[in-house]
Amino acid sequence: VPETAVLYVPAGTKERYSSHEIWRRFSQIVELGPISTGDISACYGSKVELPVVLRNEQEIAAVQFRLTLPYGVHVRMNGNQIGTSTTERTTGMSIMGSKDPDSANSYLFVMLSLTGNIIEGTEGAIMNVELEVDNDIEIGIHEIKIDEIYMTSSSFETLASNESTSELTVTDFTMGDVNGDGIINVTDAIGVVNYILKNTPSSFVESAADVNNDGIINVTDAIGIVNMIFGNGASARSMRDFTIEPQ
């Protein structure tokens, strides 16, 4: 077990994990609430999508929460419209959002259906929030927090949830832009393949090539870049931290 890794566990189970002889070796054990965001990575001066994930046992008809971003990161605005999009789980639902007047860098969101739809399934992203990262933000790890979470079940019961935090890693490169030309395309995927075959291109950004952040550049990263090109959801989200149920 990597003693420097973070273990994310379901809400209400931290004590059980902390007392287990294997899981307690993790440096941090963090409870995930039903609503959380993934760890993401972005270059300063860039745009990135932040997935909001819901894990639910009951049928959920509506959610509300507050999203607090680090200074130097903002939700993209298109006029009066806040930059968000639904997912396959929330087709037909409406997202409303606004800047929180009581907090310098927080945003308030409400998702519901005006036609009686519910959120499909029990796990996965329910929306994406479009973020803009300033040019002068400090390179390194920054915290993103979701709190003030309330959900409405399909039987009109109000459910509250614990807050959840995740990490935004700001870099001086764009993940997947292996040759550093500012564009992610097939040339970057081929660059990873050439690196694997020990024919490293003259312009090769190793940190940008490790798109799944596992510390190894291999064919999985090449496939990840291809998925990024076609918009299939591969991203710079870290896969080093994970959730697992103890036996």
PDB file of C-alpha atoms in Angstrom:
ATOM      1  CA  VAL A   1       0.000   0.000   0.000  1.00  0.00           C
ATOM      2  CA  PRO A   2       1.506   3.404  -0.918  1.00  0.00           C
ATOM      3  CA  GLU A   3       1.892   5.247   2.382  1.00  0.00           C
ATOM      4  CA  THR A   4       1.814   8.659   0.628  1.00  0.00           C
ATOM      5  CA  ALA A   5      -1.453   8.010  -1.235  1.00  0.00           C
ATOM      6  CA  VAL A   6      -4.923   9.217  -0.362  1.00  0.00           C
ATOM      7  CA  LEU A   7      -7.713   6.660   0.033  1.00  0.00           C
ATOM      8  CA  TYR A   8     -11.187   7.994  -0.757  1.00  0.00           C
ATOM      9  CA  VAL A   9     -13.942   6.050   0.989  1.00  0.00           C
ATOM     10  CA  PRO A  10     -17.750   6.230   1.099  1.00  0.00           C
ATOM     11  CA  ALA A  11     -19.304   8.691   3.543  1.00  0.00           C
ATOM     12  CA  GLY A  12     -19.634   7.288   7.057  1.00  0.00           C
ATOM     13  CA  THR A  13     -16.960   4.589   6.658  1.00  0.00           C
ATOM     14  CA  LYS A  14     -13.738   6.437   7.598  1.00  0.00           C
ATOM     15  CA  GLU A  15     -13.595   4.962  11.112  1.00  0.00           C
ATOM     16  CA  ARG A  16     -13.962   1.435   9.753  1.00  0.00           C
ATOM     17  CA  TYR A  17     -11.142   1.960   7.269  1.00  0.00           C
ATOM     18  CA  SER A  18      -8.920   3.662   9.875  1.00  0.00           C
ATOM     19  CA  SER A  19      -9.130   0.596  12.139  1.00  0.00           C
ATOM     20  CA  HIS A  20      -8.272  -1.868   9.353  1.00  0.00           C
ATOM     21  CA  GLU A  21      -4.636  -3.053   9.450  1.00  0.00           C
ATOM     22  CA  ILE A  22      -4.136  -2.507   5.700  1.00  0.00           C
ATOM     23  CA  TRP A  23      -6.215   0.598   4.930  1.00  0.00           C
ATOM     24  CA  ARG A  24      -4.935   2.571   7.950  1.00  0.00           C
ATOM     25  CA  ARG A  25      -1.482   2.618   6.300  1.00  0.00           C
ATOM     26  CA  PHE A  26      -2.701   5.291   3.884  1.00  0.00           C
ATOM     27  CA  SER A  27      -1.454   8.760   4.821  1.00  0.00           C
ATOM     28  CA  GLN A  28      -4.942  10.213   4.436  1.00  0.00           C
ATOM     29  CA  ILE A  29      -8.387   8.634   4.483  1.00  0.00           C
ATOM     30  CA  VAL A  30     -11.013  11.007   3.103  1.00  0.00           C
ATOM     31  CA  GLU A  31     -14.755  10.430   3.122  1.00  0.00           C
ATOM     32  CA  LEU A  32     -16.561  11.166  -0.130  1.00  0.00           C
ATOM     33  CA  GLY A  33     -20.067  12.491   0.107  1.00  0.00           C
ATOM     34  CA  PRO A  34     -22.701  11.389  -2.388  1.00  0.00           C
ATOM     35  CA  ILE A  35     -21.809  14.468  -4.466  1.00  0.00           C
ATOM     36  CA  SER A  36     -18.153  15.078  -5.256  1.00  0.00           C
ATOM     37  CA  THR A  37     -15.830  16.259  -7.991  1.00  0.00           C
ATOM     38  CA  GLY A  38     -12.916  14.465  -9.571  1.00  0.00           C
ATOM     39  CA  ASP A  39      -9.280  15.511  -9.243  1.00  0.00           C
ATOM     40  CA  ILE A  40      -8.351  17.422 -12.398  1.00  0.00           C
ATOM     41  CA  SER A  41      -5.282  19.020 -13.940  1.00  0.00           C
ATOM     42  CA  ALA A  42      -5.040  22.129 -16.113  1.00  0.00           C
ATOM     43  CA  CYS A  43      -2.430  24.453 -17.553  1.00  0.00           C
ATOM     44  CA  TYR A  44      -2.513  28.073 -16.356  1.00  0.00           C
ATOM     45  CA  GLY A  45      -4.423  30.241 -18.811  1.00  0.00           C
ATOM     46  CA  SER A  46      -6.486  27.276 -20.012  1.00  0.00           C
ATOM     47  CA  LYS A  47     -10.052  25.987 -19.810  1.00  0.00           C
ATOM     48  CA  VAL A  48     -11.044  22.663 -18.263  1.00  0.00           C
ATOM     49  CA  GLU A  49     -14.250  20.779 -17.463  1.00  0.00           C
ATOM     50  CA  LEU A  50     -14.933  19.791 -13.860  1.00  0.00           C
ATOM     51  CA  PRO A  51     -17.193  16.714 -13.537  1.00  0.00           C
ATOM     52  CA  VAL A  52     -19.684  16.660 -10.664  1.00  0.00           C
ATOM     53  CA  VAL A  53     -20.350  13.069  -9.627  1.00  0.00           C
ATOM     54  CA  LEU A  54     -23.359  11.707  -7.751  1.00  0.00           C
ATOM     55  CA  ARG A  55     -23.429   8.334  -5.975  1.00  0.00           C
ATOM     56  CA  ASN A  56     -26.966   7.614  -4.835  1.00  0.00           C
ATOM     57  CA  GLU A  57     -29.002   4.720  -3.475  1.00  0.00           C
ATOM     58  CA  GLN A  58     -32.382   6.426  -3.720  1.00  0.00           C
ATOM     59  CA  GLU A  59     -33.929   7.937  -6.835  1.00  0.00           C
ATOM     60  CA  ILE A  60     -32.970  11.620  -6.929  1.00  0.00           C
ATOM     61  CA  ALA A  61     -35.183  14.266  -8.528  1.00  0.00           C
ATOM     62  CA  ALA A  62     -33.170  17.422  -7.748  1.00  0.00           C
ATOM     63  CA  VAL A  63     -29.857  18.579  -6.247  1.00  0.00           C
ATOM     64  CA  GLN A  64     -28.397  21.838  -5.017  1.00  0.00           C
ATOM     65  CA  PHE A  65     -24.873  22.657  -3.841  1.00  0.00           C
ATOM     66  CA  ARG A  66     -22.225  25.339  -3.488  1.00  0.00           C
ATOM     67  CA  LEU A  67     -18.957  25.019  -5.421  1.00  0.00           C
ATOM     68  CA  THR A  68     -15.950  26.892  -4.020  1.00  0.00           C
ATOM     69  CA  LEU A  69     -12.964  27.312  -6.325  1.00  0.00           C
ATOM     70  CA  PRO A  70      -9.403  28.450  -5.587  1.00  0.00           C
ATOM     71  CA  TYR A  71      -8.597  32.081  -6.299  1.00  0.00           C
ATOM     72  CA  GLY A  72      -7.545  32.431  -9.915  1.00  0.00           C
ATOM     73  CA  VAL A  73     -10.117  29.880 -11.140  1.00  0.00           C
ATOM     74  CA  HIS A  74     -13.570  30.900 -12.360  1.00  0.00           C
ATOM     75  CA  VAL A  75     -16.681  29.349 -13.871  1.00  0.00           C
ATOM     76  CA  ARG A  76     -16.961  30.416 -17.509  1.00  0.00           C
ATOM     77  CA  MET A  77     -19.790  32.841 -18.182  1.00  0.00           C
ATOM     78  CA  ASN A  78     -21.504  33.318 -21.552  1.00  0.00           C
ATOM     79  CA  GLY A  79     -23.379  36.532 -20.961  1.00  0.00           C
ATOM     80  CA  ASN A  80     -25.781  35.709 -18.129  1.00  0.00           C
ATOM     81  CA  GLN A  81     -25.473  31.957 -18.749  1.00  0.00           C
ATOM     82  CA  ILE A  82     -23.167  29.993 -16.470  1.00  0.00           C
ATOM     83  CA  GLY A  83     -20.949  27.411 -18.163  1.00  0.00           C
ATOM     84  CA  THR A  84     -22.406  23.979 -17.418  1.00  0.00           C
ATOM     85  CA  SER A  85     -23.645  20.947 -19.308  1.00  0.00           C
ATOM     86  CA  THR A  86     -25.724  17.886 -18.477  1.00  0.00           C
ATOM     87  CA  THR A  87     -24.640  14.259 -18.931  1.00  0.00           C
ATOM     88  CA  GLU A  88     -26.296  11.016 -19.996  1.00  0.00           C
ATOM     89  CA  ARG A  89     -27.633  10.677 -16.447  1.00  0.00           C
ATOM     90  CA  THR A  90     -29.394  14.052 -16.540  1.00  0.00           C
ATOM     91  CA  THR A  91     -30.767  14.379 -20.070  1.00  0.00           C
ATOM     92  CA  GLY A  92     -33.802  16.666 -20.051  1.00  0.00           C
ATOM     93  CA  MET A  93     -32.927  18.258 -16.703  1.00  0.00           C
ATOM     94  CA  SER A  94     -32.219  21.960 -16.205  1.00  0.00           C
ATOM     95  CA  ILE A  95     -29.156  23.474 -14.525  1.00  0.00           C
ATOM     96  CA  MET A  96     -29.335  26.931 -12.954  1.00  0.00           C
ATOM     97  CA  GLY A  97     -26.339  28.620 -11.392  1.00  0.00           C
ATOM     98  CA  SER A  98     -25.120  31.948 -10.123  1.00  0.00           C
ATOM     99  CA  LYS A  99     -22.237  33.575  -8.316  1.00  0.00           C
ATOM    100  CA  ASP A 100     -22.647  33.345  -4.542  1.00  0.00           C
ATOM    101  CA  PRO A 101     -22.961  36.978  -3.347  1.00  0.00           C
ATOM    102  CA  ASP A 102     -21.804  35.972   0.132  1.00  0.00           C
ATOM    103  CA  SER A 103     -18.558  34.277  -0.914  1.00  0.00           C
ATOM    104  CA  ALA A 104     -15.743  35.657  -3.073  1.00  0.00           C
ATOM    105  CA  ASN A 105     -15.137  32.606  -5.246  1.00  0.00           C
ATOM    106  CA  SER A 106     -18.162  30.364  -4.746  1.00  0.00           C
ATOM    107  CA  TYR A 107     -21.004  29.451  -7.084  1.00  0.00           C
ATOM    108  CA  LEU A 108     -24.484  28.131  -6.345  1.00  0.00           C
ATOM    109  CA  PHE A 109     -26.081  25.424  -8.495  1.00  0.00           C
ATOM    110  CA  VAL A 110     -29.534  23.866  -8.721  1.00  0.00           C
ATOM    111  CA  MET A 111     -30.391  20.933 -10.985  1.00  0.00           C
ATOM    112  CA  LEU A 112     -33.985  19.790 -11.446  1.00  0.00           C
ATOM    113  CA  SER A 113     -36.526  18.774 -14.040  1.00  0.00           C
ATOM    114  CA  LEU A 114     -39.618  20.776 -14.912  1.00  0.00           C
ATOM    115  CA  THR A 115     -41.181  17.698 -16.506  1.00  0.00           C
ATOM    116  CA  GLY A 116     -40.792  15.166 -13.690  1.00  0.00           C
ATOM    117  CA  ASN A 117     -37.548  13.515 -14.824  1.00  0.00           C
ATOM    118  CA  ILE A 118     -35.223  11.944 -12.259  1.00  0.00           C
ATOM    119  CA  ILE A 119     -31.461  11.429 -12.361  1.00  0.00           C
ATOM    120  CA  GLU A 120     -30.734   8.155 -14.131  1.00  0.00           C
ATOM    121  CA  GLY A 121     -28.657   5.400 -12.526  1.00  0.00           C
ATOM    122  CA  THR A 122     -26.776   5.353  -9.231  1.00  0.00           C
ATOM    123  CA  GLU A 123     -23.228   6.477 -10.032  1.00  0.00           C
ATOM    124  CA  GLY A 124     -21.413   8.787 -12.417  1.00  0.00           C
ATOM    125  CA  ALA A 125     -21.229  12.413 -13.488  1.00  0.00           C
ATOM    126  CA  ILE A 126     -24.467  14.384 -13.430  1.00  0.00           C
ATOM    127  CA  MET A 127     -23.044  17.636 -14.817  1.00  0.00           C
ATOM    128  CA  ASN A 128     -19.862  19.317 -16.020  1.00  0.00           C
ATOM    129  CA  VAL A 129     -18.773  22.784 -14.961  1.00  0.00           C
ATOM    130  CA  GLU A 130     -16.613  24.762 -17.382  1.00  0.00           C
ATOM    131  CA  LEU A 131     -13.684  26.389 -15.590  1.00  0.00           C
ATOM    132  CA  GLU A 132     -11.220  29.065 -16.679  1.00  0.00           C
ATOM    133  CA  VAL A 133      -7.762  29.168 -15.078  1.00  0.00           C
ATOM    134  CA  ASP A 134      -6.003  32.541 -14.854  1.00  0.00           C
ATOM    135  CA  ASN A 135      -2.549  33.098 -16.347  1.00  0.00           C
ATOM    136  CA  ASP A 136      -1.098  34.288 -13.035  1.00  0.00           C
ATOM    137  CA  ILE A 137      -2.339  31.474 -10.778  1.00  0.00           C
ATOM    138  CA  GLU A 138       0.342  29.712  -8.761  1.00  0.00           C
ATOM    139  CA  ILE A 139       1.505  26.406 -10.215  1.00  0.00           C
ATOM    140  CA  GLY A 140       0.748  23.548  -7.829  1.00  0.00           C
ATOM    141  CA  ILE A 141      -2.193  21.883  -6.079  1.00  0.00           C
ATOM    142  CA  HIS A 142      -5.322  23.841  -5.171  1.00  0.00           C
ATOM    143  CA  GLU A 143      -8.469  22.746  -3.339  1.00  0.00           C
ATOM    144  CA  ILE A 144     -11.963  22.589  -4.793  1.00  0.00           C
ATOM    145  CA  LYS A 145     -14.847  22.173  -2.350  1.00  0.00           C
ATOM    146  CA  ILE A 146     -18.521  21.244  -2.660  1.00  0.00           C
ATOM    147  CA  ASP A 147     -20.753  21.902   0.351  1.00  0.00           C
ATOM    148  CA  GLU A 148     -24.236  23.077   1.337  1.00  0.00           C
ATOM    149  CA  ILE A 149     -25.512  19.973  -0.463  1.00  0.00           C
ATOM    150  CA  TYR A 150     -29.201  19.097  -0.484  1.00  0.00           C
ATOM    151  CA  MET A 151     -31.035  16.565  -2.616  1.00  0.00           C
ATOM    152  CA  THR A 152     -34.693  15.763  -3.187  1.00  0.00           C
ATOM    153  CA  SER A 153     -35.701  12.126  -3.492  1.00  0.00           C
ATOM    154  CA  SER A 154     -38.385  10.979  -5.918  1.00  0.00           C
ATOM    155  CA  SER A 155     -40.715  10.759  -2.894  1.00  0.00           C
ATOM    156  CA  PHE A 156     -40.043  14.473  -2.085  1.00  0.00           C
ATOM    157  CA  GLU A 157     -37.835  13.753   0.925  1.00  0.00           C
ATOM    158  CA  THR A 158     -35.024  16.248   1.556  1.00  0.00           C
ATOM    159  CA  LEU A 159     -31.585  14.622   1.933  1.00  0.00           C
ATOM    160  CA  ALA A 160     -28.495  16.415   3.236  1.00  0.00           C
ATOM    161  CA  SER A 161     -24.898  15.394   2.501  1.00  0.00           C
ATOM    162  CA  ASN A 162     -21.373  15.861   3.801  1.00  0.00           C
ATOM    163  CA  GLU A 163     -19.077  18.302   2.039  1.00  0.00           C
ATOM    164  CA  SER A 164     -16.488  16.955  -0.386  1.00  0.00           C
ATOM    165  CA  THR A 165     -13.100  18.226  -1.550  1.00  0.00           C
ATOM    166  CA  SER A 166     -10.921  17.490  -4.561  1.00  0.00           C
ATOM    167  CA  GLU A 167      -7.710  18.786  -6.101  1.00  0.00           C
ATOM    168  CA  LEU A 168      -6.953  21.007  -9.071  1.00  0.00           C
ATOM    169  CA  THR A 169      -3.326  20.624 -10.129  1.00  0.00           C
ATOM    170  CA  VAL A 170      -2.170  23.693 -12.077  1.00  0.00           C
ATOM    171  CA  THR A 171       0.759  23.018 -14.400  1.00  0.00           C
ATOM    172  CA  ASP A 172       2.838  24.947 -16.932  1.00  0.00           C
ATOM    173  CA  PHE A 173       1.822  22.492 -19.656  1.00  0.00           C
ATOM    174  CA  THR A 174      -1.449  21.181 -21.096  1.00  0.00           C
ATOM    175  CA  MET A 175      -2.076  17.525 -20.349  1.00  0.00           C
ATOM    176  CA  GLY A 176      -2.034  15.566 -23.612  1.00  0.00           C
ATOM    177  CA  ASP A 177      -0.154  18.277 -25.541  1.00  0.00           C
ATOM    178  CA  VAL A 178       2.933  16.086 -25.805  1.00  0.00           C
ATOM    179  CA  ASN A 179       4.815  18.200 -28.357  1.00  0.00           C
ATOM    180  CA  GLY A 180       3.927  21.520 -26.703  1.00  0.00           C
ATOM    181  CA  ASP A 181       2.399  23.158 -29.768  1.00  0.00           C
ATOM    182  CA  GLY A 182      -0.797  24.167 -27.970  1.00  0.00           C
ATOM    183  CA  ILE A 183      -3.005  21.629 -29.798  1.00  0.00           C
ATOM    184  CA  ILE A 184      -3.960  18.089 -28.761  1.00  0.00           C
ATOM    185  CA  ASN A 185      -4.145  15.949 -31.889  1.00  0.00           C
ATOM    186  CA  VAL A 186      -2.984  12.647 -33.353  1.00  0.00           C
ATOM    187  CA  THR A 187       0.617  13.904 -33.462  1.00  0.00           C
ATOM    188  CA  ASP A 188       0.652  13.797 -29.663  1.00  0.00           C
ATOM    189  CA  ALA A 189      -0.605  10.211 -29.563  1.00  0.00           C
ATOM    190  CA  ILE A 190       2.042   9.195 -32.099  1.00  0.00           C
ATOM    191  CA  GLY A 191       4.639  11.000 -29.989  1.00  0.00           C
ATOM    192  CA  VAL A 192       3.759   8.770 -27.029  1.00  0.00           C
ATOM    193  CA  VAL A 193       4.068   5.670 -29.218  1.00  0.00           C
ATOM    194  CA  ASN A 194       7.485   6.821 -30.426  1.00  0.00           C
ATOM    195  CA  TYR A 195       8.535   7.427 -26.823  1.00  0.00           C
ATOM    196  CA  ILE A 196       7.497   3.871 -25.898  1.00  0.00           C
ATOM    197  CA  LEU A 197       9.548   2.568 -28.844  1.00  0.00           C
ATOM    198  CA  LYS A 198      12.538   4.614 -27.586  1.00  0.00           C
ATOM    199  CA  ASN A 199      12.412   6.976 -30.533  1.00  0.00           C
ATOM    200  CA  THR A 200      11.598  10.047 -28.453  1.00  0.00           C
ATOM    201  CA  PRO A 201      10.677  13.129 -30.535  1.00  0.00           C
ATOM    202  CA  SER A 202      12.867  16.209 -30.154  1.00  0.00           C
ATOM    203  CA  SER A 203       9.926  18.093 -28.625  1.00  0.00           C
ATOM    204  CA  PHE A 204       8.445  15.840 -25.957  1.00  0.00           C
ATOM    205  CA  VAL A 205       6.871  16.983 -22.672  1.00  0.00           C
ATOM    206  CA  GLU A 206       6.950  13.917 -20.431  1.00  0.00           C
ATOM    207  CA  SER A 207       4.605  15.364 -17.816  1.00  0.00           C
ATOM    208  CA  ALA A 208       2.006  16.103 -20.510  1.00  0.00           C
ATOM    209  CA  ALA A 209       2.276  12.529 -21.828  1.00  0.00           C
ATOM    210  CA  ASP A 210       1.297  10.815 -18.544  1.00  0.00           C
ATOM    211  CA  VAL A 211      -2.390  11.589 -19.018  1.00  0.00           C
ATOM    212  CA  ASN A 212      -3.660   9.181 -16.339  1.00  0.00           C
ATOM    213  CA  ASN A 213      -1.088  10.366 -13.774  1.00  0.00           C
ATOM    214  CA  ASP A 214       0.109   6.888 -12.836  1.00  0.00           C
ATOM    215  CA  GLY A 215       3.799   7.758 -13.165  1.00  0.00           C
ATOM    216  CA  ILE A 216       4.302   5.581 -16.268  1.00  0.00           C
ATOM    217  CA  ILE A 217       4.128   6.585 -19.922  1.00  0.00           C
ATOM    218  CA  ASN A 218       2.714   3.656 -21.887  1.00  0.00           C
ATOM    219  CA  VAL A 219       0.091   2.710 -24.450  1.00  0.00           C
ATOM    220  CA  THR A 220      -2.707   3.595 -22.017  1.00  0.00           C
ATOM    221  CA  ASP A 221      -1.624   7.228 -22.277  1.00  0.00           C
ATOM    222  CA  ALA A 222      -1.650   7.059 -26.077  1.00  0.00           C
ATOM    223  CA  ILE A 223      -5.218   5.736 -25.971  1.00  0.00           C
ATOM    224  CA  GLY A 224      -6.100   8.420 -23.447  1.00  0.00           C
ATOM    225  CA  ILE A 225      -4.945  11.126 -25.854  1.00  0.00           C
ATOM    226  CA  VAL A 226      -6.982   9.561 -28.674  1.00  0.00           C
ATOM    227  CA  ASN A 227     -10.037   9.657 -26.387  1.00  0.00           C
ATOM    228  CA  MET A 228      -9.324  13.299 -25.567  1.00  0.00           C
ATOM    229  CA  ILE A 229      -9.240  14.109 -29.292  1.00  0.00           C
ATOM    230  CA  PHE A 230     -12.626  12.471 -29.839  1.00  0.00           C
ATOM    231  CA  GLY A 231     -14.096  13.871 -26.620  1.00  0.00           C
ATOM    232  CA  ASN A 232     -14.646  10.501 -24.971  1.00  0.00           C
ATOM    233  CA  GLY A 233     -13.912  11.700 -21.471  1.00  0.00           C
ATOM    234  CA  ALA A 234     -10.234  10.818 -21.012  1.00  0.00           C
ATOM    235  CA  SER A 235      -8.746  13.562 -18.913  1.00  0.00           C
ATOM    236  CA  ALA A 236      -5.976  14.543 -16.614  1.00  0.00           C
ATOM    237  CA  ARG A 237      -7.867  13.321 -13.597  1.00  0.00           C
ATOM    238  CA  SER A 238      -5.658  11.389 -11.235  1.00  0.00           C
ATOM    239  CA  MET A 239      -6.276   7.643 -10.985  1.00  0.00           C
ATOM    240  CA  ARG A 240      -3.814   7.209  -8.139  1.00  0.00           C
ATOM    241  CA  ASP A 241      -6.500   7.764  -5.530  1.00  0.00           C
ATOM    242  CA  PHE A 242      -9.393   5.362  -5.481  1.00  0.00           C
ATOM    243  CA  THR A 243     -12.381   4.077  -3.572  1.00  0.00           C
ATOM    244  CA  ILE A 244     -12.554   0.456  -2.482  1.00  0.00           C
ATOM    245  CA  GLU A 245     -14.684  -1.493  -0.070  1.00  0.00           C
ATOM    246  CA  PRO A 246     -12.794  -3.388   2.668  1.00  0.00           C
ATOM    247  CA  GLN A 247     -13.432  -7.093   2.944  1.00  0.00           C
TER     248      GLN A 247
END
